[in-house]
């Protein structure tokens, strides 16, 4: 089996290279043609979707995992065409190639396809209502994958963090070392999810004998706010001896921290269908924080 991973340098992409290795040959792509460790890989430019079929024709993978995306939520508002090329058009091109050749496609989406007005965890079949360009482009990417007609596994996830890349956990540790107080939004609710969990669940889904196709929600279990997430990061880091002191984490409202794009106020995702269909047990989000912190400490 040959598995092609788009976005091999991202948070999830780097974990996929590890998690998918037992399945067979794993080929990584990045826009630059280089991985974070400096090693060379294939070039895939999602800003030029029309260039992707030639790459796929040359490599002819038996499985494709798309972990590449434009994830800069605020920048997407200023550069909507680029966001749509990366998040909607490129996945559509890949999905049509996969459908024509019978190659299963894994594609990742986001809690931002919902407007956050819900009062219970969102089900995969709930109506979408994105608040900005990023969410709309990701929703349109999902639809492009579906209408291509091939076997697909769309995994929506949220609040991704890892010991590498740009994410909330690493930002909190950096800012906490510089400041005595951090003001963090407390009225947005979701589920912090480690990239390693997403990659491991993906590998399990690809090994599943059922040949399932559809959309699932893939996050850790439980929920918290960004403020609660920050407090847990510092609590565990302090207990592990990674930091000598923890800053004061002050809760604020979304209105006190304005951004160009509205974020969903409530974006917890219901993962029950994923757990049932693939037999995957999803750990509490606090466990993921601990694992990422331990990896950072080892580094």
PDB file of C-alpha atoms in Angstrom:
ATOM      1  CA  UNK A   1       0.000   0.000   0.000  1.00  0.00           C
ATOM      2  CA  UNK A   2       1.217   3.497  -0.878  1.00  0.00           C
ATOM      3  CA  UNK A   3      -0.218   6.375   1.137  1.00  0.00           C
ATOM      4  CA  UNK A   4       0.213   9.933  -0.102  1.00  0.00           C
ATOM      5  CA  UNK A   5       0.024  12.588   2.620  1.00  0.00           C
ATOM      6  CA  UNK A   6      -0.626  16.161   1.536  1.00  0.00           C
ATOM      7  CA  UNK A   7       0.598  18.697   4.083  1.00  0.00           C
ATOM      8  CA  UNK A   8       3.352  16.599   5.642  1.00  0.00           C
ATOM      9  CA  UNK A   9       4.811  19.590   7.482  1.00  0.00           C
ATOM     10  CA  UNK A  10       1.689  20.563   9.433  1.00  0.00           C
ATOM     11  CA  UNK A  11       0.733  19.577  12.955  1.00  0.00           C
ATOM     12  CA  UNK A  12      -1.413  16.655  11.826  1.00  0.00           C
ATOM     13  CA  UNK A  13       0.753  15.912   8.793  1.00  0.00           C
ATOM     14  CA  UNK A  14       3.876  15.293  10.848  1.00  0.00           C
ATOM     15  CA  UNK A  15       1.988  12.910  13.119  1.00  0.00           C
ATOM     16  CA  UNK A  16       0.507  11.125  10.112  1.00  0.00           C
ATOM     17  CA  UNK A  17       3.973  10.268   8.795  1.00  0.00           C
ATOM     18  CA  UNK A  18       4.532   8.381  12.042  1.00  0.00           C
ATOM     19  CA  UNK A  19       1.079   6.836  12.440  1.00  0.00           C
ATOM     20  CA  UNK A  20       0.687   5.654   8.848  1.00  0.00           C
ATOM     21  CA  UNK A  21       4.147   4.090   8.499  1.00  0.00           C
ATOM     22  CA  UNK A  22       2.953   0.577   9.485  1.00  0.00           C
ATOM     23  CA  UNK A  23       0.419   0.627   6.628  1.00  0.00           C
ATOM     24  CA  UNK A  24       3.068   0.706   3.889  1.00  0.00           C
ATOM     25  CA  UNK A  25       5.044   3.274   1.945  1.00  0.00           C
ATOM     26  CA  UNK A  26       4.178   6.823   3.033  1.00  0.00           C
ATOM     27  CA  UNK A  27       4.944   9.665   0.636  1.00  0.00           C
ATOM     28  CA  UNK A  28       4.833  13.193   2.025  1.00  0.00           C
ATOM     29  CA  UNK A  29       4.229  16.440   0.195  1.00  0.00           C
ATOM     30  CA  UNK A  30       4.715  20.066   1.187  1.00  0.00           C
ATOM     31  CA  UNK A  31       4.513  23.299  -0.769  1.00  0.00           C
ATOM     32  CA  UNK A  32       8.270  23.831  -0.451  1.00  0.00           C
ATOM     33  CA  UNK A  33       9.370  20.265  -1.114  1.00  0.00           C
ATOM     34  CA  UNK A  34      10.999  20.011   2.317  1.00  0.00           C
ATOM     35  CA  UNK A  35       9.937  18.551   5.660  1.00  0.00           C
ATOM     36  CA  UNK A  36      10.599  20.246   9.025  1.00  0.00           C
ATOM     37  CA  UNK A  37      13.686  18.075   9.605  1.00  0.00           C
ATOM     38  CA  UNK A  38      15.174  19.349   6.359  1.00  0.00           C
ATOM     39  CA  UNK A  39      14.638  16.177   4.352  1.00  0.00           C
ATOM     40  CA  UNK A  40      13.259  16.433   0.835  1.00  0.00           C
ATOM     41  CA  UNK A  41       9.744  15.391  -0.136  1.00  0.00           C
ATOM     42  CA  UNK A  42       7.334  15.826  -3.024  1.00  0.00           C
ATOM     43  CA  UNK A  43       6.085  19.305  -3.957  1.00  0.00           C
ATOM     44  CA  UNK A  44       2.340  19.989  -3.910  1.00  0.00           C
ATOM     45  CA  UNK A  45       1.143  23.566  -4.285  1.00  0.00           C
ATOM     46  CA  UNK A  46      -2.462  23.975  -3.154  1.00  0.00           C
ATOM     47  CA  UNK A  47      -2.412  27.517  -4.491  1.00  0.00           C
ATOM     48  CA  UNK A  48      -2.320  25.877  -7.933  1.00  0.00           C
ATOM     49  CA  UNK A  49      -4.931  23.102  -7.779  1.00  0.00           C
ATOM     50  CA  UNK A  50      -4.537  22.368 -11.475  1.00  0.00           C
ATOM     51  CA  UNK A  51      -1.007  21.119 -10.858  1.00  0.00           C
ATOM     52  CA  UNK A  52      -2.102  18.307  -8.547  1.00  0.00           C
ATOM     53  CA  UNK A  53      -3.380  15.675 -11.053  1.00  0.00           C
ATOM     54  CA  UNK A  54       0.052  15.395 -12.666  1.00  0.00           C
ATOM     55  CA  UNK A  55       1.606  14.655  -9.275  1.00  0.00           C
ATOM     56  CA  UNK A  56      -1.061  12.076  -8.499  1.00  0.00           C
ATOM     57  CA  UNK A  57      -0.668  10.450 -11.924  1.00  0.00           C
ATOM     58  CA  UNK A  58       3.072  10.114 -11.361  1.00  0.00           C
ATOM     59  CA  UNK A  59       2.849   8.710  -7.825  1.00  0.00           C
ATOM     60  CA  UNK A  60      -0.369   6.691  -8.238  1.00  0.00           C
ATOM     61  CA  UNK A  61      -1.051   6.215  -4.486  1.00  0.00           C
ATOM     62  CA  UNK A  62      -3.517   3.596  -3.299  1.00  0.00           C
ATOM     63  CA  UNK A  63      -4.607   5.830  -0.382  1.00  0.00           C
ATOM     64  CA  UNK A  64      -4.599   9.632  -0.098  1.00  0.00           C
ATOM     65  CA  UNK A  65      -4.717  11.683   3.110  1.00  0.00           C
ATOM     66  CA  UNK A  66      -5.222  15.422   2.751  1.00  0.00           C
ATOM     67  CA  UNK A  67      -3.851  17.273   5.779  1.00  0.00           C
ATOM     68  CA  UNK A  68      -3.030  20.438   3.817  1.00  0.00           C
ATOM     69  CA  UNK A  69      -5.153  23.545   4.255  1.00  0.00           C
ATOM     70  CA  UNK A  70      -5.178  27.287   4.650  1.00  0.00           C
ATOM     71  CA  UNK A  71      -5.914  27.577   8.388  1.00  0.00           C
ATOM     72  CA  UNK A  72      -5.213  31.271   9.012  1.00  0.00           C
ATOM     73  CA  UNK A  73      -8.775  32.216   9.951  1.00  0.00           C
ATOM     74  CA  UNK A  74      -8.387  35.992   9.937  1.00  0.00           C
ATOM     75  CA  UNK A  75      -6.109  36.133   6.890  1.00  0.00           C
ATOM     76  CA  UNK A  76      -8.682  34.181   4.903  1.00  0.00           C
ATOM     77  CA  UNK A  77     -10.955  37.234   5.087  1.00  0.00           C
ATOM     78  CA  UNK A  78      -8.302  39.332   3.342  1.00  0.00           C
ATOM     79  CA  UNK A  79      -7.318  36.592   0.882  1.00  0.00           C
ATOM     80  CA  UNK A  80     -10.550  34.698   0.158  1.00  0.00           C
ATOM     81  CA  UNK A  81      -9.482  33.476  -3.284  1.00  0.00           C
ATOM     82  CA  UNK A  82      -6.376  31.813  -1.832  1.00  0.00           C
ATOM     83  CA  UNK A  83      -8.440  30.246   0.959  1.00  0.00           C
ATOM     84  CA  UNK A  84     -10.894  28.776  -1.546  1.00  0.00           C
ATOM     85  CA  UNK A  85      -8.121  27.459  -3.782  1.00  0.00           C
ATOM     86  CA  UNK A  86      -6.479  25.626  -0.884  1.00  0.00           C
ATOM     87  CA  UNK A  87      -9.544  24.570   1.091  1.00  0.00           C
ATOM     88  CA  UNK A  88     -12.157  23.900  -1.581  1.00  0.00           C
ATOM     89  CA  UNK A  89     -10.748  23.688  -5.107  1.00  0.00           C
ATOM     90  CA  UNK A  90      -7.655  21.594  -4.335  1.00  0.00           C
ATOM     91  CA  UNK A  91      -9.577  18.985  -2.298  1.00  0.00           C
ATOM     92  CA  UNK A  92     -12.085  18.742  -5.138  1.00  0.00           C
ATOM     93  CA  UNK A  93      -9.325  18.053  -7.665  1.00  0.00           C
ATOM     94  CA  UNK A  94      -7.813  15.391  -5.402  1.00  0.00           C
ATOM     95  CA  UNK A  95     -11.196  13.805  -4.694  1.00  0.00           C
ATOM     96  CA  UNK A  96     -12.061  13.501  -8.389  1.00  0.00           C
ATOM     97  CA  UNK A  97      -8.714  11.821  -9.094  1.00  0.00           C
ATOM     98  CA  UNK A  98      -9.252   9.411  -6.200  1.00  0.00           C
ATOM     99  CA  UNK A  99     -12.820   8.639  -7.257  1.00  0.00           C
ATOM    100  CA  UNK A 100     -11.767   7.849 -10.824  1.00  0.00           C
ATOM    101  CA  UNK A 101      -9.150   5.374  -9.589  1.00  0.00           C
ATOM    102  CA  UNK A 102     -10.894   3.858  -6.595  1.00  0.00           C
ATOM    103  CA  UNK A 103      -8.444   5.286  -4.073  1.00  0.00           C
ATOM    104  CA  UNK A 104      -9.944   6.102  -0.639  1.00  0.00           C
ATOM    105  CA  UNK A 105      -9.452   9.721   0.426  1.00  0.00           C
ATOM    106  CA  UNK A 106      -9.163  11.055   3.972  1.00  0.00           C
ATOM    107  CA  UNK A 107      -9.923  14.763   4.256  1.00  0.00           C
ATOM    108  CA  UNK A 108      -9.904  16.931   7.384  1.00  0.00           C
ATOM    109  CA  UNK A 109     -12.382  19.667   8.145  1.00  0.00           C
ATOM    110  CA  UNK A 110     -13.209  21.858  11.112  1.00  0.00           C
ATOM    111  CA  UNK A 111     -15.655  22.884  13.795  1.00  0.00           C
ATOM    112  CA  UNK A 112     -15.749  26.275  12.034  1.00  0.00           C
ATOM    113  CA  UNK A 113     -18.330  24.907   9.588  1.00  0.00           C
ATOM    114  CA  UNK A 114     -20.845  25.533  12.412  1.00  0.00           C
ATOM    115  CA  UNK A 115     -22.000  28.904  13.725  1.00  0.00           C
ATOM    116  CA  UNK A 116     -21.594  28.015  17.397  1.00  0.00           C
ATOM    117  CA  UNK A 117     -25.177  28.732  18.402  1.00  0.00           C
ATOM    118  CA  UNK A 118     -25.836  25.125  19.391  1.00  0.00           C
ATOM    119  CA  UNK A 119     -26.554  23.981  22.922  1.00  0.00           C
ATOM    120  CA  UNK A 120     -25.476  20.326  22.572  1.00  0.00           C
ATOM    121  CA  UNK A 121     -22.544  18.708  20.770  1.00  0.00           C
ATOM    122  CA  UNK A 122     -22.870  18.997  16.991  1.00  0.00           C
ATOM    123  CA  UNK A 123     -23.650  15.802  15.077  1.00  0.00           C
ATOM    124  CA  UNK A 124     -22.013  15.169  11.687  1.00  0.00           C
ATOM    125  CA  UNK A 125     -25.390  15.563   9.984  1.00  0.00           C
ATOM    126  CA  UNK A 126     -26.285  18.888  11.577  1.00  0.00           C
ATOM    127  CA  UNK A 127     -26.770  21.867   9.277  1.00  0.00           C
ATOM    128  CA  UNK A 128     -23.648  23.913   8.703  1.00  0.00           C
ATOM    129  CA  UNK A 129     -23.579  27.701   8.946  1.00  0.00           C
ATOM    130  CA  UNK A 130     -20.002  29.017   8.860  1.00  0.00           C
ATOM    131  CA  UNK A 131     -19.323  32.521  10.125  1.00  0.00           C
ATOM    132  CA  UNK A 132     -16.447  33.494   7.811  1.00  0.00           C
ATOM    133  CA  UNK A 133     -14.430  32.718   4.700  1.00  0.00           C
ATOM    134  CA  UNK A 134     -12.328  30.052   6.410  1.00  0.00           C
ATOM    135  CA  UNK A 135     -15.365  28.085   7.557  1.00  0.00           C
ATOM    136  CA  UNK A 136     -17.165  28.504   4.234  1.00  0.00           C
ATOM    137  CA  UNK A 137     -14.117  27.383   2.260  1.00  0.00           C
ATOM    138  CA  UNK A 138     -13.745  24.296   4.446  1.00  0.00           C
ATOM    139  CA  UNK A 139     -17.459  23.501   4.111  1.00  0.00           C
ATOM    140  CA  UNK A 140     -17.182  23.823   0.327  1.00  0.00           C
ATOM    141  CA  UNK A 141     -14.142  21.548   0.404  1.00  0.00           C
ATOM    142  CA  UNK A 142     -16.178  18.912   2.211  1.00  0.00           C
ATOM    143  CA  UNK A 143     -18.903  19.141  -0.407  1.00  0.00           C
ATOM    144  CA  UNK A 144     -16.382  18.905  -3.255  1.00  0.00           C
ATOM    145  CA  UNK A 145     -15.056  15.678  -1.741  1.00  0.00           C
ATOM    146  CA  UNK A 146     -18.561  14.248  -1.393  1.00  0.00           C
ATOM    147  CA  UNK A 147     -19.809  15.083  -4.879  1.00  0.00           C
ATOM    148  CA  UNK A 148     -16.708  13.534  -6.455  1.00  0.00           C
ATOM    149  CA  UNK A 149     -18.394  10.228  -5.716  1.00  0.00           C
ATOM    150  CA  UNK A 150     -15.478   8.168  -4.416  1.00  0.00           C
ATOM    151  CA  UNK A 151     -14.906   6.555  -1.063  1.00  0.00           C
ATOM    152  CA  UNK A 152     -14.083   9.321   1.381  1.00  0.00           C
ATOM    153  CA  UNK A 153     -13.571   9.778   5.101  1.00  0.00           C
ATOM    154  CA  UNK A 154     -14.112  13.372   6.182  1.00  0.00           C
ATOM    155  CA  UNK A 155     -12.979  14.014   9.742  1.00  0.00           C
ATOM    156  CA  UNK A 156     -13.966  17.289  11.376  1.00  0.00           C
ATOM    157  CA  UNK A 157     -11.702  18.232  14.242  1.00  0.00           C
ATOM    158  CA  UNK A 158     -11.031  21.219  16.495  1.00  0.00           C
ATOM    159  CA  UNK A 159      -8.528  23.112  18.647  1.00  0.00           C
ATOM    160  CA  UNK A 160      -5.560  21.091  17.361  1.00  0.00           C
ATOM    161  CA  UNK A 161      -2.285  21.213  19.265  1.00  0.00           C
ATOM    162  CA  UNK A 162       1.042  19.412  19.220  1.00  0.00           C
ATOM    163  CA  UNK A 163       4.617  19.730  20.439  1.00  0.00           C
ATOM    164  CA  UNK A 164       5.466  21.234  17.044  1.00  0.00           C
ATOM    165  CA  UNK A 165       3.969  23.915  14.840  1.00  0.00           C
ATOM    166  CA  UNK A 166       1.950  26.993  15.737  1.00  0.00           C
ATOM    167  CA  UNK A 167      -0.797  26.321  18.254  1.00  0.00           C
ATOM    168  CA  UNK A 168      -2.468  27.634  21.390  1.00  0.00           C
ATOM    169  CA  UNK A 169      -0.571  25.386  23.807  1.00  0.00           C
ATOM    170  CA  UNK A 170       2.855  26.460  22.622  1.00  0.00           C
ATOM    171  CA  UNK A 171       1.769  30.095  22.460  1.00  0.00           C
ATOM    172  CA  UNK A 172       0.567  29.985  26.066  1.00  0.00           C
ATOM    173  CA  UNK A 173       3.863  28.521  27.272  1.00  0.00           C
ATOM    174  CA  UNK A 174       5.813  31.200  25.428  1.00  0.00           C
ATOM    175  CA  UNK A 175       3.668  34.088  26.639  1.00  0.00           C
ATOM    176  CA  UNK A 176       3.517  32.665  30.156  1.00  0.00           C
ATOM    177  CA  UNK A 177       7.295  32.810  30.370  1.00  0.00           C
ATOM    178  CA  UNK A 178       7.203  36.495  29.411  1.00  0.00           C
ATOM    179  CA  UNK A 179       4.224  37.847  31.370  1.00  0.00           C
ATOM    180  CA  UNK A 180       2.739  37.735  34.845  1.00  0.00           C
ATOM    181  CA  UNK A 181      -0.844  37.811  33.576  1.00  0.00           C
ATOM    182  CA  UNK A 182      -2.580  36.429  30.504  1.00  0.00           C
ATOM    183  CA  UNK A 183      -6.109  37.448  29.524  1.00  0.00           C
ATOM    184  CA  UNK A 184      -7.837  34.523  27.809  1.00  0.00           C
ATOM    185  CA  UNK A 185     -11.319  34.178  26.326  1.00  0.00           C
ATOM    186  CA  UNK A 186     -13.647  32.178  28.570  1.00  0.00           C
ATOM    187  CA  UNK A 187     -16.931  32.206  26.630  1.00  0.00           C
ATOM    188  CA  UNK A 188     -15.918  30.042  23.654  1.00  0.00           C
ATOM    189  CA  UNK A 189     -16.362  26.314  24.275  1.00  0.00           C
ATOM    190  CA  UNK A 190     -14.746  23.429  22.410  1.00  0.00           C
ATOM    191  CA  UNK A 191     -12.440  20.448  22.776  1.00  0.00           C
ATOM    192  CA  UNK A 192      -8.627  20.670  22.618  1.00  0.00           C
ATOM    193  CA  UNK A 193      -7.422  17.808  20.453  1.00  0.00           C
ATOM    194  CA  UNK A 194      -3.841  16.553  20.032  1.00  0.00           C
ATOM    195  CA  UNK A 195      -2.621  16.049  16.484  1.00  0.00           C
ATOM    196  CA  UNK A 196      -1.295  12.619  17.458  1.00  0.00           C
ATOM    197  CA  UNK A 197      -4.809  11.459  18.345  1.00  0.00           C
ATOM    198  CA  UNK A 198      -6.106  12.585  14.955  1.00  0.00           C
ATOM    199  CA  UNK A 199      -3.291  10.734  13.164  1.00  0.00           C
ATOM    200  CA  UNK A 200      -3.688   7.543  15.185  1.00  0.00           C
ATOM    201  CA  UNK A 201      -7.456   7.509  14.637  1.00  0.00           C
ATOM    202  CA  UNK A 202      -6.908   8.052  10.914  1.00  0.00           C
ATOM    203  CA  UNK A 203      -4.570   5.077  10.712  1.00  0.00           C
ATOM    204  CA  UNK A 204      -7.126   2.930  12.516  1.00  0.00           C
ATOM    205  CA  UNK A 205      -9.905   4.067  10.193  1.00  0.00           C
ATOM    206  CA  UNK A 206      -7.838   3.221   7.112  1.00  0.00           C
ATOM    207  CA  UNK A 207      -7.218  -0.276   8.483  1.00  0.00           C
ATOM    208  CA  UNK A 208     -10.917  -0.823   9.144  1.00  0.00           C
ATOM    209  CA  UNK A 209     -12.259  -3.632   6.942  1.00  0.00           C
ATOM    210  CA  UNK A 210     -15.716  -2.141   6.470  1.00  0.00           C
ATOM    211  CA  UNK A 211     -14.934   0.220   3.589  1.00  0.00           C
ATOM    212  CA  UNK A 212     -16.944   2.976   5.254  1.00  0.00           C
ATOM    213  CA  UNK A 213     -17.500   6.336   3.606  1.00  0.00           C
ATOM    214  CA  UNK A 214     -18.888   9.527   5.128  1.00  0.00           C
ATOM    215  CA  UNK A 215     -18.324  12.313   7.643  1.00  0.00           C
ATOM    216  CA  UNK A 216     -17.304  11.895  11.275  1.00  0.00           C
ATOM    217  CA  UNK A 217     -16.272  14.130  14.149  1.00  0.00           C
ATOM    218  CA  UNK A 218     -12.809  13.469  15.550  1.00  0.00           C
ATOM    219  CA  UNK A 219     -11.795  15.245  18.741  1.00  0.00           C
ATOM    220  CA  UNK A 220     -10.766  14.270  22.225  1.00  0.00           C
ATOM    221  CA  UNK A 221     -13.607  13.865  24.721  1.00  0.00           C
ATOM    222  CA  UNK A 222     -14.929  16.507  27.074  1.00  0.00           C
ATOM    223  CA  UNK A 223     -15.023  20.251  26.674  1.00  0.00           C
ATOM    224  CA  UNK A 224     -13.535  23.456  28.035  1.00  0.00           C
ATOM    225  CA  UNK A 225     -13.018  27.113  27.189  1.00  0.00           C
ATOM    226  CA  UNK A 226      -9.828  28.698  25.918  1.00  0.00           C
ATOM    227  CA  UNK A 227      -9.384  30.005  29.455  1.00  0.00           C
ATOM    228  CA  UNK A 228      -9.828  26.514  30.891  1.00  0.00           C
ATOM    229  CA  UNK A 229      -7.414  25.150  28.308  1.00  0.00           C
ATOM    230  CA  UNK A 230      -4.786  27.718  29.315  1.00  0.00           C
ATOM    231  CA  UNK A 231      -5.225  27.007  33.031  1.00  0.00           C
ATOM    232  CA  UNK A 232      -4.797  23.268  32.431  1.00  0.00           C
ATOM    233  CA  UNK A 233      -1.640  23.846  30.372  1.00  0.00           C
ATOM    234  CA  UNK A 234      -0.013  25.796  33.188  1.00  0.00           C
ATOM    235  CA  UNK A 235      -1.285  23.455  35.890  1.00  0.00           C
ATOM    236  CA  UNK A 236       0.259  20.416  34.236  1.00  0.00           C
ATOM    237  CA  UNK A 237       3.437  22.230  33.173  1.00  0.00           C
ATOM    238  CA  UNK A 238       4.006  23.436  36.728  1.00  0.00           C
ATOM    239  CA  UNK A 239       3.343  19.977  38.194  1.00  0.00           C
ATOM    240  CA  UNK A 240       5.806  18.447  35.742  1.00  0.00           C
ATOM    241  CA  UNK A 241       8.528  20.943  36.642  1.00  0.00           C
ATOM    242  CA  UNK A 242       8.583  22.407  33.136  1.00  0.00           C
ATOM    243  CA  UNK A 243       8.022  25.927  34.459  1.00  0.00           C
ATOM    244  CA  UNK A 244       8.975  27.567  37.760  1.00  0.00           C
ATOM    245  CA  UNK A 245       5.856  29.709  37.986  1.00  0.00           C
ATOM    246  CA  UNK A 246       2.513  29.989  36.287  1.00  0.00           C
ATOM    247  CA  UNK A 247       1.088  33.343  35.208  1.00  0.00           C
ATOM    248  CA  UNK A 248      -2.288  34.523  36.394  1.00  0.00           C
ATOM    249  CA  UNK A 249      -4.854  33.531  33.772  1.00  0.00           C
ATOM    250  CA  UNK A 250      -7.692  36.057  33.765  1.00  0.00           C
ATOM    251  CA  UNK A 251     -10.975  35.142  32.042  1.00  0.00           C
ATOM    252  CA  UNK A 252     -12.320  37.647  29.521  1.00  0.00           C
ATOM    253  CA  UNK A 253     -15.208  37.699  27.069  1.00  0.00           C
ATOM    254  CA  UNK A 254     -15.013  37.433  23.308  1.00  0.00           C
ATOM    255  CA  UNK A 255     -16.120  41.071  23.147  1.00  0.00           C
ATOM    256  CA  UNK A 256     -12.994  42.026  25.094  1.00  0.00           C
ATOM    257  CA  UNK A 257     -10.766  40.308  22.529  1.00  0.00           C
ATOM    258  CA  UNK A 258     -12.126  41.345  19.128  1.00  0.00           C
ATOM    259  CA  UNK A 259     -10.889  39.583  15.990  1.00  0.00           C
ATOM    260  CA  UNK A 260     -11.638  40.217  12.304  1.00  0.00           C
ATOM    261  CA  UNK A 261     -13.726  37.039  12.151  1.00  0.00           C
ATOM    262  CA  UNK A 262     -16.294  35.796  14.660  1.00  0.00           C
ATOM    263  CA  UNK A 263     -15.442  32.454  16.221  1.00  0.00           C
ATOM    264  CA  UNK A 264     -18.086  29.844  17.122  1.00  0.00           C
ATOM    265  CA  UNK A 265     -19.119  30.365  20.734  1.00  0.00           C
ATOM    266  CA  UNK A 266     -19.910  26.663  21.161  1.00  0.00           C
ATOM    267  CA  UNK A 267     -18.258  24.113  18.910  1.00  0.00           C
ATOM    268  CA  UNK A 268     -18.118  20.849  20.800  1.00  0.00           C
ATOM    269  CA  UNK A 269     -18.475  17.990  18.316  1.00  0.00           C
ATOM    270  CA  UNK A 270     -20.345  14.741  18.940  1.00  0.00           C
ATOM    271  CA  UNK A 271     -17.880  11.901  18.293  1.00  0.00           C
ATOM    272  CA  UNK A 272     -20.172   8.960  19.082  1.00  0.00           C
ATOM    273  CA  UNK A 273     -20.500   7.763  15.469  1.00  0.00           C
ATOM    274  CA  UNK A 274     -16.704   7.676  15.051  1.00  0.00           C
ATOM    275  CA  UNK A 275     -16.290   5.661  18.237  1.00  0.00           C
ATOM    276  CA  UNK A 276     -19.034   3.230  17.209  1.00  0.00           C
ATOM    277  CA  UNK A 277     -18.118   2.809  13.547  1.00  0.00           C
ATOM    278  CA  UNK A 278     -14.355   2.404  13.999  1.00  0.00           C
ATOM    279  CA  UNK A 279     -14.146   1.101  17.571  1.00  0.00           C
ATOM    280  CA  UNK A 280     -12.028   4.062  18.660  1.00  0.00           C
ATOM    281  CA  UNK A 281     -11.912   5.164  22.298  1.00  0.00           C
ATOM    282  CA  UNK A 282     -11.258   8.884  22.549  1.00  0.00           C
ATOM    283  CA  UNK A 283      -9.410  10.071  25.680  1.00  0.00           C
ATOM    284  CA  UNK A 284     -10.209  13.151  27.738  1.00  0.00           C
ATOM    285  CA  UNK A 285      -8.695  16.347  26.368  1.00  0.00           C
ATOM    286  CA  UNK A 286      -6.605  16.779  29.521  1.00  0.00           C
ATOM    287  CA  UNK A 287      -4.760  13.542  28.712  1.00  0.00           C
ATOM    288  CA  UNK A 288      -3.761  15.039  25.387  1.00  0.00           C
ATOM    289  CA  UNK A 289      -2.381  18.140  27.074  1.00  0.00           C
ATOM    290  CA  UNK A 290      -0.241  15.953  29.289  1.00  0.00           C
ATOM    291  CA  UNK A 291       1.131  13.933  26.380  1.00  0.00           C
ATOM    292  CA  UNK A 292       2.052  17.022  24.382  1.00  0.00           C
ATOM    293  CA  UNK A 293       3.739  18.602  27.406  1.00  0.00           C
ATOM    294  CA  UNK A 294       5.746  15.443  28.034  1.00  0.00           C
ATOM    295  CA  UNK A 295       6.913  15.448  24.427  1.00  0.00           C
ATOM    296  CA  UNK A 296       7.955  19.086  24.742  1.00  0.00           C
ATOM    297  CA  UNK A 297       9.843  18.293  27.940  1.00  0.00           C
ATOM    298  CA  UNK A 298      11.701  15.444  26.233  1.00  0.00           C
ATOM    299  CA  UNK A 299      12.778  17.803  23.492  1.00  0.00           C
TER     300      UNK A 299
END
